[in-house]
Amino acid sequence: QMFRSIRLNAFTGRVAMAHQQFKAISDKDPLGGTQLLLLEEGRKVVEEIFTKAYASGASAVVSSLDTSSSMLESHKFFNDRSRINDITYYETGQGMRRQEGPTAGGFCIPRTLVSTGEKHNFSDLLTQFSTELLVSARDSAGSLPDGQECRAGISILYHENGPYDPIRESQLRTAVRGGCDFFVFEGCSTSAHLEEVDHLLQENAARQVPLVKINTVGKPYEDGTCVAGFDVPAFVLIPCQDEPDKVAHLLDTARQLPRFKGAIMVDTHGDAEVDVF
């Protein structure tokens, strides 16, 4: 259960995307920058990229990292023994545990026979890291000279043909818990994709639910209500190089969907323009 409600009615200014920076630093690594989250020294680089983006005068920065389990699986990450990380280790019979020091044990991932649940959990850890690093950079930046607060947007990649759901709810919830201000959905190339995302967001919208507790004999009972879900604005990322008719159609669809609050148009140079609905 969680509740986070963000309003971006006064959302103006420049939005910085970090795709180009991660592409340049990744040296053709297929993970496209996400590999930097695996080690502490890499995470420092990620936060520095975010910090510089805010320092450039951007009112909002988008994480621009794909931390989905579908992306990791498609690049055979989970059994790629050439990669190391300082995040998790494997404890026989206990599954995944957080790494608690450089000599805490063998790494849980990469290894063979990683369960689907562990893959999703590891993906969520990477989402958690990217969110925490971006939010830390946002909080350090404070506000712009005009008094506008800086914002942090988390990239959520839609994988139509991936091995798992195109978008997983736990990834969204992880970003919300981390304090993100808005989502940026990338890879939505049809109206059906946008409608699917909108439906998922509506299912997770903030709402009153029964507050269930356990009594002294172990039986559940309702004790009032609480708020669950989240109301975090969603933007769709649309590459400007797409066909004009396709761009116009996606924009028109997004404007009609209640959970989408705007679109971010990105050109071939990585420059972004925001259209708030």
mmCIF file of C-alpha atoms in Angstrom:
data_model
loop_
_atom_site.group_PDB
_atom_site.id
_atom_site.type_symbol
_atom_site.label_atom_id
_atom_site.label_comp_id
_atom_site.label_asym_id
_atom_site.label_seq_id
_atom_site.Cartn_x
_atom_site.Cartn_y
_atom_site.Cartn_z
ATOM 1 C CA GLN A 1 0.000 0.000 0.000
ATOM 2 C CA MET A 2 1.254 3.445 -0.845
ATOM 3 C CA PHE A 3 -0.036 6.846 -1.736
ATOM 4 C CA ARG A 4 1.715 9.495 -3.766
ATOM 5 C CA SER A 5 -0.106 12.259 -5.580
ATOM 6 C CA ILE A 6 1.804 14.641 -7.838
ATOM 7 C CA ARG A 7 0.439 17.548 -9.842
ATOM 8 C CA LEU A 8 2.375 19.085 -12.710
ATOM 9 C CA ASN A 9 -0.090 21.776 -13.727
ATOM 10 C CA ALA A 10 2.686 24.365 -13.689
ATOM 11 C CA PHE A 11 5.258 22.089 -15.302
ATOM 12 C CA THR A 12 7.395 24.294 -17.537
ATOM 13 C CA GLY A 13 11.015 24.625 -18.518
ATOM 14 C CA ARG A 14 13.506 22.321 -20.174
ATOM 15 C CA VAL A 15 13.495 18.559 -19.742
ATOM 16 C CA ALA A 16 16.872 16.821 -19.952
ATOM 17 C CA MET A 17 17.136 13.281 -21.290
ATOM 18 C CA ALA A 18 20.297 11.326 -20.465
ATOM 19 C CA HIS A 19 20.207 8.873 -23.388
ATOM 20 C CA GLN A 20 23.110 10.481 -25.221
ATOM 21 C CA GLN A 21 25.338 10.597 -22.136
ATOM 22 C CA PHE A 22 24.724 6.948 -21.287
ATOM 23 C CA LYS A 23 25.212 5.912 -24.899
ATOM 24 C CA ALA A 24 28.548 7.718 -25.077
ATOM 25 C CA ILE A 25 29.851 6.247 -21.840
ATOM 26 C CA SER A 26 28.617 2.694 -22.415
ATOM 27 C CA ASP A 27 31.068 1.898 -25.230
ATOM 28 C CA LYS A 28 28.513 -0.178 -27.156
ATOM 29 C CA ASP A 29 27.479 -2.164 -24.071
ATOM 30 C CA PRO A 30 24.065 -3.658 -24.966
ATOM 31 C CA LEU A 31 22.670 -2.645 -21.562
ATOM 32 C CA GLY A 32 22.963 0.982 -22.673
ATOM 33 C CA GLY A 33 24.026 2.479 -19.347
ATOM 34 C CA THR A 34 22.059 0.219 -17.019
ATOM 35 C CA GLN A 35 25.272 -1.741 -16.384
ATOM 36 C CA LEU A 36 26.553 1.283 -14.445
ATOM 37 C CA LEU A 37 24.049 0.496 -11.695
ATOM 38 C CA LEU A 38 25.724 -2.830 -10.935
ATOM 39 C CA LEU A 39 28.692 -1.389 -9.022
ATOM 40 C CA GLU A 40 29.122 1.493 -6.587
ATOM 41 C CA GLU A 41 31.641 3.287 -8.794
ATOM 42 C CA GLY A 42 29.208 3.121 -11.709
ATOM 43 C CA ARG A 43 26.332 4.425 -9.600
ATOM 44 C CA LYS A 44 28.462 7.454 -8.742
ATOM 45 C CA VAL A 45 28.860 8.091 -12.473
ATOM 46 C CA VAL A 46 25.087 7.858 -12.964
ATOM 47 C CA GLU A 47 24.396 10.354 -10.187
ATOM 48 C CA GLU A 48 27.021 12.701 -11.617
ATOM 49 C CA ILE A 49 25.281 12.590 -15.009
ATOM 50 C CA PHE A 50 21.963 13.437 -13.363
ATOM 51 C CA THR A 51 23.550 16.198 -11.274
ATOM 52 C CA LYS A 52 25.134 17.818 -14.331
ATOM 53 C CA ALA A 53 21.804 17.665 -16.157
ATOM 54 C CA TYR A 54 20.118 19.661 -13.393
ATOM 55 C CA ALA A 55 23.092 22.033 -13.217
ATOM 56 C CA SER A 56 22.634 22.769 -16.928
ATOM 57 C CA GLY A 57 19.368 24.501 -16.049
ATOM 58 C CA ALA A 58 16.906 21.683 -16.688
ATOM 59 C CA SER A 59 13.732 21.865 -14.641
ATOM 60 C CA ALA A 60 13.294 18.104 -14.978
ATOM 61 C CA VAL A 61 15.601 15.188 -15.719
ATOM 62 C CA VAL A 62 14.500 11.788 -17.023
ATOM 63 C CA SER A 63 16.490 8.742 -15.901
ATOM 64 C CA SER A 64 16.759 7.332 -19.457
ATOM 65 C CA LEU A 65 17.756 3.871 -18.179
ATOM 66 C CA ASP A 66 15.969 0.636 -19.025
ATOM 67 C CA THR A 67 15.878 -1.423 -15.826
ATOM 68 C CA SER A 68 13.201 -3.873 -16.959
ATOM 69 C CA SER A 69 13.646 -7.608 -16.525
ATOM 70 C CA SER A 70 12.614 -8.039 -20.174
ATOM 71 C CA MET A 71 15.599 -5.995 -21.333
ATOM 72 C CA LEU A 72 17.983 -7.845 -19.033
ATOM 73 C CA GLU A 73 16.621 -11.208 -20.131
ATOM 74 C CA SER A 74 16.812 -10.338 -23.827
ATOM 75 C CA HIS A 75 20.548 -9.669 -23.417
ATOM 76 C CA LYS A 76 21.066 -12.888 -21.413
ATOM 77 C CA PHE A 77 22.220 -10.843 -18.441
ATOM 78 C CA PHE A 78 21.166 -13.227 -15.697
ATOM 79 C CA ASN A 79 23.646 -15.949 -16.652
ATOM 80 C CA ASP A 80 26.358 -13.707 -18.098
ATOM 81 C CA ARG A 81 29.324 -14.683 -15.925
ATOM 82 C CA SER A 82 31.474 -11.900 -17.392
ATOM 83 C CA ARG A 83 29.568 -9.308 -15.335
ATOM 84 C CA ILE A 84 29.878 -8.760 -11.602
ATOM 85 C CA ASN A 85 27.822 -6.682 -9.208
ATOM 86 C CA ASP A 86 27.917 -5.631 -5.572
ATOM 87 C CA ILE A 87 24.165 -5.866 -5.076
ATOM 88 C CA THR A 88 23.195 -9.454 -4.242
ATOM 89 C CA TYR A 89 24.632 -12.801 -3.292
ATOM 90 C CA TYR A 90 23.203 -16.315 -3.185
ATOM 91 C CA GLU A 91 22.529 -18.153 0.044
ATOM 92 C CA THR A 92 21.799 -21.843 -0.444
ATOM 93 C CA GLY A 93 18.132 -22.571 0.107
ATOM 94 C CA GLN A 94 17.304 -18.934 0.867
ATOM 95 C CA GLY A 95 17.278 -17.326 -2.578
ATOM 96 C CA MET A 96 18.259 -13.718 -3.127
ATOM 97 C CA ARG A 97 19.710 -11.604 -0.340
ATOM 98 C CA ARG A 98 21.135 -8.098 -0.374
ATOM 99 C CA GLN A 99 24.918 -7.849 -0.483
ATOM 100 C CA GLU A 100 26.182 -6.613 2.892
ATOM 101 C CA GLY A 101 29.865 -6.236 2.160
ATOM 102 C CA PRO A 102 32.521 -7.052 -0.431
ATOM 103 C CA THR A 103 33.095 -10.540 1.027
ATOM 104 C CA ALA A 104 29.508 -11.405 1.949
ATOM 105 C CA GLY A 105 29.403 -14.365 -0.424
ATOM 106 C CA GLY A 106 28.983 -15.410 -4.036
ATOM 107 C CA PHE A 107 26.791 -13.221 -6.188
ATOM 108 C CA CYS A 108 23.204 -14.319 -6.683
ATOM 109 C CA ILE A 109 23.169 -12.846 -10.180
ATOM 110 C CA PRO A 110 24.634 -13.572 -12.682
ATOM 111 C CA ARG A 111 24.384 -17.342 -12.283
ATOM 112 C CA THR A 112 22.580 -20.239 -13.907
ATOM 113 C CA LEU A 113 19.006 -21.263 -13.079
ATOM 114 C CA VAL A 114 17.855 -17.842 -11.857
ATOM 115 C CA SER A 115 14.126 -17.988 -11.085
ATOM 116 C CA THR A 116 11.668 -15.599 -12.725
ATOM 117 C CA GLY A 117 10.866 -14.057 -9.352
ATOM 118 C CA GLU A 118 14.541 -13.356 -8.666
ATOM 119 C CA LYS A 119 14.900 -11.764 -12.090
ATOM 120 C CA HIS A 120 12.019 -9.411 -11.360
ATOM 121 C CA ASN A 121 13.384 -8.639 -7.884
ATOM 122 C CA PHE A 122 16.802 -7.823 -9.310
ATOM 123 C CA SER A 123 15.202 -5.630 -11.966
ATOM 124 C CA ASP A 124 13.301 -3.774 -9.246
ATOM 125 C CA LEU A 125 16.556 -3.242 -7.338
ATOM 126 C CA LEU A 126 18.013 -1.549 -10.407
ATOM 127 C CA THR A 127 14.875 0.588 -10.701
ATOM 128 C CA GLN A 128 15.266 1.477 -7.036
ATOM 129 C CA PHE A 129 18.888 2.521 -7.559
ATOM 130 C CA SER A 130 18.165 4.652 -10.624
ATOM 131 C CA THR A 131 15.281 6.351 -8.812
ATOM 132 C CA GLU A 132 17.292 7.005 -5.658
ATOM 133 C CA LEU A 133 20.199 8.455 -7.635
ATOM 134 C CA LEU A 134 17.936 10.720 -9.683
ATOM 135 C CA VAL A 135 15.951 11.885 -6.652
ATOM 136 C CA SER A 136 19.186 12.591 -4.776
ATOM 137 C CA ALA A 137 20.403 14.750 -7.664
ATOM 138 C CA ARG A 138 17.006 16.482 -7.808
ATOM 139 C CA ASP A 139 17.019 17.258 -4.095
ATOM 140 C CA SER A 140 20.566 18.600 -4.297
ATOM 141 C CA ALA A 141 19.546 20.855 -7.189
ATOM 142 C CA GLY A 142 16.670 22.305 -5.166
ATOM 143 C CA SER A 143 14.802 24.816 -7.297
ATOM 144 C CA LEU A 144 15.446 26.995 -10.323
ATOM 145 C CA PRO A 145 16.046 30.772 -10.123
ATOM 146 C CA ASP A 146 12.363 31.360 -10.923
ATOM 147 C CA GLY A 147 11.389 29.307 -7.875
ATOM 148 C CA GLN A 148 10.165 26.279 -9.819
ATOM 149 C CA GLU A 149 10.983 23.005 -8.103
ATOM 150 C CA CYS A 150 13.116 20.526 -10.007
ATOM 151 C CA ARG A 151 11.412 17.280 -11.018
ATOM 152 C CA ALA A 152 12.579 13.686 -11.437
ATOM 153 C CA GLY A 153 11.136 11.473 -14.169
ATOM 154 C CA ILE A 154 11.662 7.719 -14.356
ATOM 155 C CA SER A 155 11.883 5.979 -17.722
ATOM 156 C CA ILE A 156 9.596 2.969 -18.087
ATOM 157 C CA LEU A 157 10.251 0.966 -21.254
ATOM 158 C CA TYR A 158 7.377 -0.811 -22.978
ATOM 159 C CA HIS A 159 8.613 -4.177 -24.289
ATOM 160 C CA GLU A 160 5.972 -5.493 -26.669
ATOM 161 C CA ASN A 161 7.797 -8.692 -27.611
ATOM 162 C CA GLY A 162 9.712 -9.273 -24.393
ATOM 163 C CA PRO A 163 9.603 -12.500 -22.372
ATOM 164 C CA TYR A 164 7.539 -10.883 -19.615
ATOM 165 C CA ASP A 165 4.671 -8.392 -19.349
ATOM 166 C CA PRO A 166 5.382 -5.244 -21.413
ATOM 167 C CA ILE A 167 5.328 -3.257 -18.153
ATOM 168 C CA ARG A 168 5.375 -4.694 -14.633
ATOM 169 C CA GLU A 169 3.441 -3.045 -11.814
ATOM 170 C CA SER A 170 6.224 -3.669 -9.305
ATOM 171 C CA GLN A 171 8.583 -1.509 -11.366
ATOM 172 C CA LEU A 172 6.102 1.376 -11.163
ATOM 173 C CA ARG A 173 5.593 0.909 -7.430
ATOM 174 C CA THR A 174 9.354 0.805 -6.854
ATOM 175 C CA ALA A 175 9.783 4.141 -8.636
ATOM 176 C CA VAL A 176 6.913 5.665 -6.652
ATOM 177 C CA ARG A 177 8.389 4.512 -3.348
ATOM 178 C CA GLY A 178 11.680 6.065 -4.416
ATOM 179 C CA GLY A 179 10.050 9.485 -4.775
ATOM 180 C CA CYS A 180 9.803 10.014 -8.542
ATOM 181 C CA ASP A 181 7.655 12.907 -9.768
ATOM 182 C CA PHE A 182 6.464 11.460 -13.072
ATOM 183 C CA PHE A 183 6.787 8.486 -15.398
ATOM 184 C CA VAL A 184 8.051 8.657 -18.967
ATOM 185 C CA PHE A 185 6.851 5.700 -21.020
ATOM 186 C CA GLU A 186 9.117 4.831 -23.920
ATOM 187 C CA GLY A 187 8.527 2.325 -26.698
ATOM 188 C CA CYS A 188 4.756 2.858 -26.968
ATOM 189 C CA SER A 189 4.418 2.832 -30.736
ATOM 190 C CA THR A 190 0.658 2.277 -31.125
ATOM 191 C CA SER A 191 -2.566 3.541 -29.599
ATOM 192 C CA ALA A 192 -3.126 0.084 -28.128
ATOM 193 C CA HIS A 193 0.142 0.372 -26.198
ATOM 194 C CA LEU A 194 -0.901 3.714 -24.736
ATOM 195 C CA GLU A 195 -4.332 2.384 -23.824
ATOM 196 C CA GLU A 196 -2.746 -0.614 -22.085
ATOM 197 C CA VAL A 197 -0.487 1.660 -20.037
ATOM 198 C CA ASP A 198 -3.388 3.951 -19.166
ATOM 199 C CA HIS A 199 -5.437 0.959 -17.992
ATOM 200 C CA LEU A 200 -2.561 -0.258 -15.813
ATOM 201 C CA LEU A 201 -2.189 3.181 -14.232
ATOM 202 C CA GLN A 202 -5.910 3.432 -13.585
ATOM 203 C CA GLU A 203 -5.862 0.043 -11.855
ATOM 204 C CA ASN A 204 -3.157 1.385 -9.535
ATOM 205 C CA ALA A 205 -4.742 4.795 -8.939
ATOM 206 C CA ALA A 206 -4.993 6.066 -5.364
ATOM 207 C CA ARG A 207 -8.124 4.729 -3.679
ATOM 208 C CA GLN A 208 -9.606 3.899 -0.285
ATOM 209 C CA VAL A 209 -9.215 0.237 0.697
ATOM 210 C CA PRO A 210 -9.989 -1.696 3.888
ATOM 211 C CA LEU A 211 -7.198 -1.670 6.452
ATOM 212 C CA VAL A 212 -6.750 -5.328 7.393
ATOM 213 C CA LYS A 213 -5.052 -6.292 10.651
ATOM 214 C CA ILE A 214 -4.435 -9.595 12.424
ATOM 215 C CA ASN A 215 -5.970 -10.192 15.845
ATOM 216 C CA THR A 216 -4.421 -12.071 18.767
ATOM 217 C CA VAL A 217 -5.655 -15.448 17.506
ATOM 218 C CA GLY A 218 -4.228 -14.932 14.030
ATOM 219 C CA LYS A 219 -7.423 -14.009 12.205
ATOM 220 C CA PRO A 220 -7.661 -10.981 9.895
ATOM 221 C CA TYR A 221 -10.136 -8.204 10.595
ATOM 222 C CA GLU A 222 -10.897 -4.811 9.067
ATOM 223 C CA ASP A 223 -9.969 -1.729 11.060
ATOM 224 C CA GLY A 224 -11.124 1.258 9.029
ATOM 225 C CA THR A 225 -9.656 2.214 5.673
ATOM 226 C CA CYS A 226 -6.425 3.523 4.213
ATOM 227 C CA VAL A 227 -5.291 4.951 0.895
ATOM 228 C CA ALA A 228 -3.530 2.606 -1.528
ATOM 229 C CA GLY A 229 -2.114 3.196 -4.983
ATOM 230 C CA PHE A 230 -0.593 6.307 -6.509
ATOM 231 C CA ASP A 231 -1.426 9.274 -8.706
ATOM 232 C CA VAL A 232 1.822 10.024 -10.519
ATOM 233 C CA PRO A 233 1.589 11.834 -13.880
ATOM 234 C CA ALA A 234 2.500 9.886 -17.002
ATOM 235 C CA PHE A 235 4.167 11.226 -20.128
ATOM 236 C CA VAL A 236 4.742 9.402 -23.387
ATOM 237 C CA LEU A 237 8.080 9.747 -25.163
ATOM 238 C CA ILE A 238 7.650 10.203 -28.912
ATOM 239 C CA PRO A 239 10.682 10.314 -31.246
ATOM 240 C CA CYS A 240 10.341 13.254 -33.632
ATOM 241 C CA GLN A 241 11.845 11.191 -36.454
ATOM 242 C CA ASP A 242 8.726 9.006 -36.571
ATOM 243 C CA GLU A 243 6.291 9.551 -39.428
ATOM 244 C CA PRO A 244 4.345 12.812 -38.881
ATOM 245 C CA ASP A 245 0.997 11.021 -39.150
ATOM 246 C CA LYS A 246 2.096 8.467 -36.551
ATOM 247 C CA VAL A 247 3.301 11.197 -34.191
ATOM 248 C CA ALA A 248 0.020 13.083 -34.568
ATOM 249 C CA HIS A 249 -2.007 9.916 -33.961
ATOM 250 C CA LEU A 250 -0.073 9.022 -30.799
ATOM 251 C CA LEU A 251 -0.432 12.568 -29.485
ATOM 252 C CA ASP A 252 -4.161 12.547 -30.158
ATOM 253 C CA THR A 253 -4.569 9.196 -28.395
ATOM 254 C CA ALA A 254 -2.531 10.267 -25.366
ATOM 255 C CA ARG A 255 -4.573 13.470 -24.994
ATOM 256 C CA GLN A 256 -7.748 11.414 -24.702
ATOM 257 C CA LEU A 257 -6.419 9.076 -22.011
ATOM 258 C CA PRO A 258 -6.978 10.288 -18.435
ATOM 259 C CA ARG A 259 -3.685 9.106 -16.932
ATOM 260 C CA PHE A 260 -1.438 10.750 -19.524
ATOM 261 C CA LYS A 261 -0.603 14.361 -18.725
ATOM 262 C CA GLY A 262 1.694 15.173 -21.609
ATOM 263 C CA ALA A 263 4.176 14.086 -24.247
ATOM 264 C CA ILE A 264 7.929 14.513 -24.552
ATOM 265 C CA MET A 265 9.151 14.945 -28.110
ATOM 266 C CA VAL A 266 12.798 14.005 -28.656
ATOM 267 C CA ASP A 267 14.815 14.777 -31.782
ATOM 268 C CA THR A 268 17.823 12.907 -33.164
ATOM 269 C CA HIS A 269 20.188 15.012 -31.034
ATOM 270 C CA GLY A 270 18.419 14.036 -27.825
ATOM 271 C CA ASP A 271 16.865 17.468 -27.291
ATOM 272 C CA ALA A 272 13.433 17.242 -25.682
ATOM 273 C CA GLU A 273 10.330 19.388 -25.933
ATOM 274 C CA VAL A 274 7.432 18.952 -23.515
ATOM 275 C CA ASP A 275 3.779 19.201 -24.489
ATOM 276 C CA VAL A 276 1.643 19.310 -21.323
ATOM 277 C CA PHE A 277 -1.983 18.398 -21.998
#
